[in-house]
Amino acid sequence: MQMNMEAVFREIESFRDEMVNTLIELIKIPAISPDSGGEGEYDKAQKLLEIIKDWPFDKIERYDAPDPRAKNGVRPNILAYYYGEQGEESPRLWILTHLDVVPPGDLSKWTVTKPFEPVVKDGKVYGRGSEDNGQSLVASLYAVRALMNLGIRPKRTIILAFVSDEETGSKYGIEWLMKNHPELFKKDDLVLVPDGGNEEGTFIEIAEKSILWMKIKVKGKQVHASMPGLGLNAHRVAIDYAKALDDFLHEKYNARDELFDPPESTFEPTMGGNPSDAPNIAPGEHEVVFDCRVLPQYKLDEVLSDAQDLAEKVKEKYKKEIEGKVLPEIEIEVLQRLDAPAPTPKDSEIVKLLQRAIREFRGKEAKVGGIGGGTFAAYFRRLRIPAVVWATLDETAHQPNEYAKIENMVEDAKIMAALALL
Ligand SMILES: [Zn+2]
């Protein structure tokens, strides 16, 4: 096996330039979700299929989630199988990456190159989607390609999944696949999601916090700021409520779990605003948004009902009848909610296998931990399929001048291949 591994690693290294070119070709196609104003992943999926059309995969399947807003009305999801030494009976390893990218953001901050005109500079490939998730997508492709070229059937069947809609909720990606094609997934599958990690490649994510985005909408009555008694200033009610909520949540949900970084639940007021467009207008409406990342031991239902109870108290405090209406109104809208599933056990096979590969082939000890949440490993954990998130990343995702370090792409491909072989 050791000899095999060295040959595989050499083969992967020989692909270095081709990997860079493939990454560049993929970055050139903006695959932005319709939720963010783009046309989706269709063209990028086509390009990917074209790149691998002559590669000897045993099976390539395409599952199109219907989405009338996207190009050709679909959000494509591609699965490419390379069977292990026992053919279809082999144990299976998934490597999942996503096709979509986030929008470029402020174009003036892209100083190295334009977002979708990738360039190579100082051992890095710059462009939107280079590190998130192009680097790992290409790494996974060439991990398999190396085995194909050497005629090696790995111990485990490798299923490369190239999925849509990771950045805006997965409703047309992994969540849709699991709902509409549950037969694709097996309880004893091993799952790697190379879409998070640290610079050293020594962080294995096995747990995440629950996510709750709440929009609090306060309604009062607009009034001239010099005569506040004639109306009800929604801004004051909202900031009073927001401060009370902020204090309450931090105080009640104060447990610490060192598995996570940061180790406590977080509750952050983020967006906010009102339609007042003059210093002397006390607005009749005001909104505040909270981003909550809650340790999995707590229930989001409880957080929500606490927020609701507090809203009743604040309503009582400011209660006023104006023109036959009891004000203020406080409505809580859930913008996003993801209840964290039970963590992947520390001693599960995929965790031990990955730690072993990192130890043997990088000489490093990887530690397990939890993050703020939001990767699609959670969907597998919900099915009780142990999944890990791991990659070697400079963490430039979602930023201007996003880049992928070529070294990381090549070295991660080796670990991916090792996971199939060990
Ligand atoms: Zn990503």
mmCIF file of N, CA and C in Angstrom, residues 100-188:
data_model
loop_
_atom_site.group_PDB
_atom_site.id
_atom_site.type_symbol
_atom_site.label_atom_id
_atom_site.label_comp_id
_atom_site.label_asym_id
_atom_site.label_seq_id
_atom_site.Cartn_x
_atom_site.Cartn_y
_atom_site.Cartn_z
ATOM 1 N N ASP A 100 -21.648 26.520 -6.901
ATOM 2 C CA ASP A 100 -22.026 27.935 -6.842
ATOM 3 C C ASP A 100 -20.986 28.774 -6.101
ATOM 4 N N VAL A 101 -21.019 30.049 -6.387
ATOM 5 C CA VAL A 101 -20.127 31.003 -5.721
ATOM 6 C C VAL A 101 -20.956 32.180 -5.220
ATOM 7 N N VAL A 102 -20.387 32.920 -4.291
ATOM 8 C CA VAL A 102 -21.077 34.131 -3.826
ATOM 9 C C VAL A 102 -20.766 35.278 -4.794
ATOM 10 N N PRO A 103 -21.604 36.305 -4.819
ATOM 11 C CA PRO A 103 -21.328 37.442 -5.709
ATOM 12 C C PRO A 103 -20.007 38.125 -5.329
ATOM 13 N N PRO A 104 -19.433 38.873 -6.274
ATOM 14 C CA PRO A 104 -18.112 39.473 -6.033
ATOM 15 C C PRO A 104 -18.080 40.528 -4.939
ATOM 16 N N GLY A 105 -19.215 41.160 -4.633
ATOM 17 C CA GLY A 105 -19.189 42.272 -3.672
ATOM 18 C C GLY A 105 -18.618 43.518 -4.340
ATOM 19 N N ASP A 106 -18.045 44.388 -3.532
ATOM 20 C CA ASP A 106 -17.503 45.671 -4.012
ATOM 21 C C ASP A 106 -16.372 45.455 -5.025
ATOM 22 N N LEU A 107 -16.651 45.762 -6.299
ATOM 23 C CA LEU A 107 -15.665 45.494 -7.362
ATOM 24 C C LEU A 107 -14.384 46.310 -7.192
ATOM 25 N N SER A 108 -14.502 47.473 -6.585
ATOM 26 C CA SER A 108 -13.308 48.325 -6.445
ATOM 27 C C SER A 108 -12.288 47.699 -5.490
ATOM 28 N N LYS A 109 -12.729 46.746 -4.687
ATOM 29 C CA LYS A 109 -11.796 46.096 -3.754
ATOM 30 C C LYS A 109 -11.033 44.938 -4.403
ATOM 31 N N TRP A 110 -11.445 44.557 -5.623
ATOM 32 C CA TRP A 110 -10.723 43.502 -6.348
ATOM 33 C C TRP A 110 -9.528 44.149 -7.042
ATOM 34 N N THR A 111 -8.367 44.144 -6.373
ATOM 35 C CA THR A 111 -7.211 44.869 -6.888
ATOM 36 C C THR A 111 -6.254 43.967 -7.671
ATOM 37 N N VAL A 112 -6.334 42.666 -7.478
ATOM 38 C CA VAL A 112 -5.401 41.769 -8.173
ATOM 39 C C VAL A 112 -5.920 41.429 -9.566
ATOM 40 N N THR A 113 -7.190 41.107 -9.650
ATOM 41 C CA THR A 113 -7.823 40.844 -10.938
ATOM 42 C C THR A 113 -9.320 41.006 -10.763
ATOM 43 N N LYS A 114 -10.049 40.973 -11.881
ATOM 44 C CA LYS A 114 -11.502 41.009 -11.764
ATOM 45 C C LYS A 114 -11.987 39.635 -11.299
ATOM 46 N N PRO A 115 -13.150 39.605 -10.629
ATOM 47 C CA PRO A 115 -13.597 38.364 -9.965
ATOM 48 C C PRO A 115 -13.633 37.144 -10.884
ATOM 49 N N PHE A 116 -14.067 37.327 -12.136
ATOM 50 C CA PHE A 116 -14.222 36.154 -13.003
ATOM 51 C C PHE A 116 -13.203 36.133 -14.147
ATOM 52 N N GLU A 117 -12.080 36.836 -13.899
ATOM 53 C CA GLU A 117 -10.941 36.779 -14.831
ATOM 54 C C GLU A 117 -9.726 36.299 -14.046
ATOM 55 N N PRO A 118 -9.719 34.994 -13.758
ATOM 56 C CA PRO A 118 -8.697 34.458 -12.858
ATOM 57 C C PRO A 118 -7.265 34.678 -13.357
ATOM 58 N N VAL A 119 -6.372 34.937 -12.421
ATOM 59 C CA VAL A 119 -4.944 35.011 -12.738
ATOM 60 C C VAL A 119 -4.156 34.200 -11.711
ATOM 61 N N VAL A 120 -2.967 33.771 -12.159
ATOM 62 C CA VAL A 120 -2.059 33.058 -11.258
ATOM 63 C C VAL A 120 -0.963 34.027 -10.832
ATOM 64 N N LYS A 121 -0.747 34.114 -9.527
ATOM 65 C CA LYS A 121 0.277 35.028 -9.030
ATOM 66 C C LYS A 121 0.834 34.469 -7.717
ATOM 67 N N ASP A 122 2.128 34.389 -7.625
ATOM 68 C CA ASP A 122 2.793 33.922 -6.400
ATOM 69 C C ASP A 122 2.243 32.598 -5.873
ATOM 70 N N GLY A 123 2.027 31.655 -6.780
ATOM 71 C CA GLY A 123 1.555 30.341 -6.342
ATOM 72 C C GLY A 123 0.102 30.302 -5.926
ATOM 73 N N LYS A 124 -0.650 31.322 -6.315
ATOM 74 C CA LYS A 124 -2.064 31.374 -5.962
ATOM 75 C C LYS A 124 -2.891 31.657 -7.205
ATOM 76 N N VAL A 125 -4.104 31.119 -7.213
ATOM 77 C CA VAL A 125 -5.047 31.430 -8.289
ATOM 78 C C VAL A 125 -6.089 32.376 -7.709
ATOM 79 N N TYR A 126 -6.162 33.569 -8.272
ATOM 80 C CA TYR A 126 -7.103 34.573 -7.786
ATOM 81 C C TYR A 126 -8.397 34.551 -8.588
ATOM 82 N N GLY A 127 -9.517 34.742 -7.924
ATOM 83 C CA GLY A 127 -10.804 34.860 -8.596
ATOM 84 C C GLY A 127 -11.919 34.430 -7.661
ATOM 85 N N ARG A 128 -13.131 34.889 -7.941
ATOM 86 C CA ARG A 128 -14.281 34.494 -7.108
ATOM 87 C C ARG A 128 -14.542 32.995 -7.260
ATOM 88 N N GLY A 129 -14.634 32.308 -6.157
ATOM 89 C CA GLY A 129 -14.867 30.867 -6.194
ATOM 90 C C GLY A 129 -13.580 30.058 -6.279
ATOM 91 N N SER A 130 -12.419 30.736 -6.219
ATOM 92 C CA SER A 130 -11.158 29.999 -6.317
ATOM 93 C C SER A 130 -10.961 29.100 -5.094
ATOM 94 N N GLU A 131 -11.072 29.707 -3.918
ATOM 95 C CA GLU A 131 -10.890 28.887 -2.712
ATOM 96 C C GLU A 131 -12.206 28.248 -2.276
ATOM 97 N N ASP A 132 -13.287 28.963 -2.528
ATOM 98 C CA ASP A 132 -14.614 28.499 -2.099
ATOM 99 C C ASP A 132 -15.497 28.261 -3.317
ATOM 100 N N ASN A 133 -15.532 27.133 -3.903
ATOM 101 C CA ASN A 133 -15.064 25.857 -3.395
ATOM 102 C C ASN A 133 -14.220 25.174 -4.474
ATOM 103 N N GLY A 134 -13.738 26.046 -5.442
ATOM 104 C CA GLY A 134 -12.995 25.530 -6.596
ATOM 105 C C GLY A 134 -11.772 24.709 -6.236
ATOM 106 N N GLN A 135 -11.004 25.200 -5.284
ATOM 107 C CA GLN A 135 -9.778 24.512 -4.882
ATOM 108 C C GLN A 135 -10.042 23.052 -4.529
ATOM 109 N N SER A 136 -11.032 22.826 -3.695
ATOM 110 C CA SER A 136 -11.330 21.457 -3.263
ATOM 111 C C SER A 136 -12.012 20.649 -4.362
ATOM 112 N N LEU A 137 -12.827 21.330 -5.156
ATOM 113 C CA LEU A 137 -13.496 20.631 -6.257
ATOM 114 C C LEU A 137 -12.448 20.036 -7.206
ATOM 115 N N VAL A 138 -11.478 20.861 -7.570
ATOM 116 C CA VAL A 138 -10.433 20.400 -8.489
ATOM 117 C C VAL A 138 -9.544 19.360 -7.801
ATOM 118 N N ALA A 139 -9.247 19.567 -6.530
ATOM 119 C CA ALA A 139 -8.447 18.582 -5.789
ATOM 120 C C ALA A 139 -9.121 17.210 -5.827
ATOM 121 N N SER A 140 -10.434 17.206 -5.618
ATOM 122 C CA SER A 140 -11.147 15.917 -5.593
ATOM 123 C C SER A 140 -11.113 15.245 -6.969
ATOM 124 N N LEU A 141 -11.248 16.063 -8.020
ATOM 125 C CA LEU A 141 -11.193 15.504 -9.384
ATOM 126 C C LEU A 141 -9.865 14.785 -9.639
ATOM 127 N N TYR A 142 -8.764 15.449 -9.252
ATOM 128 C CA TYR A 142 -7.462 14.893 -9.615
ATOM 129 C C TYR A 142 -6.983 13.823 -8.628
ATOM 130 N N ALA A 143 -7.584 13.786 -7.456
ATOM 131 C CA ALA A 143 -7.320 12.653 -6.566
ATOM 132 C C ALA A 143 -7.794 11.373 -7.272
ATOM 133 N N VAL A 144 -8.965 11.462 -7.890
ATOM 134 C CA VAL A 144 -9.516 10.295 -8.596
ATOM 135 C C VAL A 144 -8.758 10.040 -9.898
ATOM 136 N N ARG A 145 -8.442 11.131 -10.593
ATOM 137 C CA ARG A 145 -7.746 10.994 -11.878
ATOM 138 C C ARG A 145 -6.430 10.227 -11.725
ATOM 139 N N ALA A 146 -5.740 10.509 -10.611
ATOM 140 C CA ALA A 146 -4.460 9.836 -10.376
ATOM 141 C C ALA A 146 -4.666 8.322 -10.250
ATOM 142 N N LEU A 147 -5.717 7.942 -9.517
ATOM 143 C CA LEU A 147 -6.000 6.511 -9.359
ATOM 144 C C LEU A 147 -6.361 5.889 -10.703
ATOM 145 N N MET A 148 -7.148 6.616 -11.477
ATOM 146 C CA MET A 148 -7.536 6.126 -12.802
ATOM 147 C C MET A 148 -6.308 5.894 -13.678
ATOM 148 N N ASN A 149 -5.423 6.890 -13.708
ATOM 149 C CA ASN A 149 -4.240 6.799 -14.577
ATOM 150 C C ASN A 149 -3.337 5.629 -14.211
ATOM 151 N N LEU A 150 -3.290 5.346 -12.896
ATOM 152 C CA LEU A 150 -2.404 4.269 -12.444
ATOM 153 C C LEU A 150 -3.124 2.923 -12.445
ATOM 154 N N GLY A 151 -4.389 2.917 -12.843
ATOM 155 C CA GLY A 151 -5.152 1.672 -12.866
ATOM 156 C C GLY A 151 -5.426 1.114 -11.481
ATOM 157 N N ILE A 152 -5.451 2.001 -10.494
ATOM 158 C CA ILE A 152 -5.680 1.545 -9.109
ATOM 159 C C ILE A 152 -7.168 1.604 -8.775
ATOM 160 N N ARG A 153 -7.684 0.485 -8.277
ATOM 161 C CA ARG A 153 -9.021 0.489 -7.689
ATOM 162 C C ARG A 153 -8.847 0.673 -6.189
ATOM 163 N N PRO A 154 -9.378 1.760 -5.634
ATOM 164 C CA PRO A 154 -9.165 2.013 -4.203
ATOM 165 C C PRO A 154 -9.990 1.066 -3.343
ATOM 166 N N LYS A 155 -9.687 1.059 -2.062
ATOM 167 C CA LYS A 155 -10.474 0.256 -1.123
ATOM 168 C C LYS A 155 -11.934 0.723 -1.157
ATOM 169 N N ARG A 156 -12.105 2.034 -1.192
ATOM 170 C CA ARG A 156 -13.463 2.595 -1.160
ATOM 171 C C ARG A 156 -13.870 3.199 -2.498
ATOM 172 N N THR A 157 -15.099 2.958 -2.864
ATOM 173 C CA THR A 157 -15.681 3.688 -3.986
ATOM 174 C C THR A 157 -15.659 5.172 -3.657
ATOM 175 N N ILE A 158 -15.227 5.968 -4.634
ATOM 176 C CA ILE A 158 -15.247 7.419 -4.414
ATOM 177 C C ILE A 158 -16.449 7.994 -5.168
ATOM 178 N N ILE A 159 -17.267 8.727 -4.458
ATOM 179 C CA ILE A 159 -18.365 9.441 -5.099
ATOM 180 C C ILE A 159 -18.059 10.930 -5.030
ATOM 181 N N LEU A 160 -17.754 11.493 -6.182
ATOM 182 C CA LEU A 160 -17.543 12.939 -6.218
ATOM 183 C C LEU A 160 -18.899 13.587 -6.475
ATOM 184 N N ALA A 161 -19.292 14.463 -5.564
ATOM 185 C CA ALA A 161 -20.561 15.163 -5.742
ATOM 186 C C ALA A 161 -20.263 16.637 -5.977
ATOM 187 N N PHE A 162 -20.824 17.153 -7.074
ATOM 188 C CA PHE A 162 -20.671 18.571 -7.402
ATOM 189 C C PHE A 162 -22.071 19.171 -7.352
ATOM 190 N N VAL A 163 -22.293 19.952 -6.319
ATOM 191 C CA VAL A 163 -23.657 20.267 -5.930
ATOM 192 C C VAL A 163 -23.947 21.760 -6.112
ATOM 193 N N SER A 164 -25.190 22.069 -6.415
ATOM 194 C CA SER A 164 -25.619 23.465 -6.551
ATOM 195 C C SER A 164 -26.058 24.036 -5.202
ATOM 196 N N ASP A 165 -26.182 25.349 -5.178
ATOM 197 C CA ASP A 165 -26.933 26.048 -4.126
ATOM 198 C C ASP A 165 -26.425 25.842 -2.705
ATOM 199 N N GLU A 166 -25.109 25.821 -2.522
ATOM 200 C CA GLU A 166 -24.619 25.705 -1.147
ATOM 201 C C GLU A 166 -24.679 27.047 -0.428
ATOM 202 N N GLU A 167 -24.420 28.115 -1.183
ATOM 203 C CA GLU A 167 -24.258 29.425 -0.542
ATOM 204 C C GLU A 167 -25.581 30.058 -0.112
ATOM 205 N N THR A 168 -26.668 29.631 -0.720
ATOM 206 C CA THR A 168 -27.945 30.274 -0.406
ATOM 207 C C THR A 168 -28.993 29.274 0.076
ATOM 208 N N GLY A 169 -28.562 28.251 0.801
ATOM 209 C CA GLY A 169 -29.533 27.456 1.530
ATOM 210 C C GLY A 169 -29.688 25.987 1.163
ATOM 211 N N SER A 170 -29.083 25.553 0.038
ATOM 212 C CA SER A 170 -29.088 24.121 -0.333
ATOM 213 C C SER A 170 -30.438 23.539 -0.738
ATOM 214 N N LYS A 171 -31.450 24.370 -0.891
ATOM 215 C CA LYS A 171 -32.779 23.866 -1.256
ATOM 216 C C LYS A 171 -32.815 23.238 -2.642
ATOM 217 N N TYR A 172 -31.861 23.635 -3.500
ATOM 218 C CA TYR A 172 -31.782 23.062 -4.845
ATOM 219 C C TYR A 172 -30.531 22.201 -4.980
ATOM 220 N N GLY A 173 -29.886 21.960 -3.844
ATOM 221 C CA GLY A 173 -28.639 21.200 -3.857
ATOM 222 C C GLY A 173 -28.786 19.964 -2.992
ATOM 223 N N ILE A 174 -27.974 19.903 -1.948
ATOM 224 C CA ILE A 174 -27.921 18.666 -1.160
ATOM 225 C C ILE A 174 -29.256 18.366 -0.478
ATOM 226 N N GLU A 175 -29.948 19.400 -0.025
ATOM 227 C CA GLU A 175 -31.226 19.161 0.639
ATOM 228 C C GLU A 175 -32.238 18.561 -0.347
ATOM 229 N N TRP A 176 -32.253 19.093 -1.560
ATOM 230 C CA TRP A 176 -33.151 18.593 -2.602
ATOM 231 C C TRP A 176 -32.811 17.144 -2.970
ATOM 232 N N LEU A 177 -31.515 16.865 -3.091
ATOM 233 C CA LEU A 177 -31.075 15.498 -3.424
ATOM 234 C C LEU A 177 -31.528 14.503 -2.359
ATOM 235 N N MET A 178 -31.352 14.894 -1.094
ATOM 236 C CA MET A 178 -31.706 13.974 -0.008
ATOM 237 C C MET A 178 -33.207 13.742 0.062
ATOM 238 N N LYS A 179 -33.956 14.768 -0.260
ATOM 239 C CA LYS A 179 -35.406 14.648 -0.211
ATOM 240 C C LYS A 179 -35.941 13.837 -1.397
ATOM 241 N N ASN A 180 -35.400 14.098 -2.579
ATOM 242 C CA ASN A 180 -35.949 13.486 -3.794
ATOM 243 C C ASN A 180 -35.263 12.196 -4.222
ATOM 244 N N HIS A 181 -34.057 11.984 -3.728
ATOM 245 C CA HIS A 181 -33.317 10.766 -4.086
ATOM 246 C C HIS A 181 -32.643 10.170 -2.857
ATOM 247 N N PRO A 182 -33.452 9.824 -1.845
ATOM 248 C CA PRO A 182 -32.851 9.307 -0.600
ATOM 249 C C PRO A 182 -32.069 8.014 -0.832
ATOM 250 N N GLU A 183 -32.401 7.295 -1.913
ATOM 251 C CA GLU A 183 -31.720 6.024 -2.188
ATOM 252 C C GLU A 183 -30.229 6.211 -2.494
ATOM 253 N N LEU A 184 -29.819 7.436 -2.751
ATOM 254 C CA LEU A 184 -28.409 7.684 -3.078
ATOM 255 C C LEU A 184 -27.502 7.571 -1.862
ATOM 256 N N PHE A 185 -28.095 7.686 -0.671
ATOM 257 C CA PHE A 185 -27.284 7.811 0.540
ATOM 258 C C PHE A 185 -27.407 6.559 1.413
ATOM 259 N N LYS A 186 -26.259 6.120 1.958
ATOM 260 C CA LYS A 186 -26.268 4.930 2.815
ATOM 261 C C LYS A 186 -25.701 5.262 4.186
ATOM 262 N N LYS A 187 -26.252 4.582 5.191
ATOM 263 C CA LYS A 187 -25.882 4.860 6.587
ATOM 264 C C LYS A 187 -24.385 4.725 6.860
ATOM 265 N N ASP A 188 -23.736 3.769 6.202
ATOM 266 C CA ASP A 188 -22.307 3.577 6.528
ATOM 267 C C ASP A 188 -21.373 4.275 5.529
#
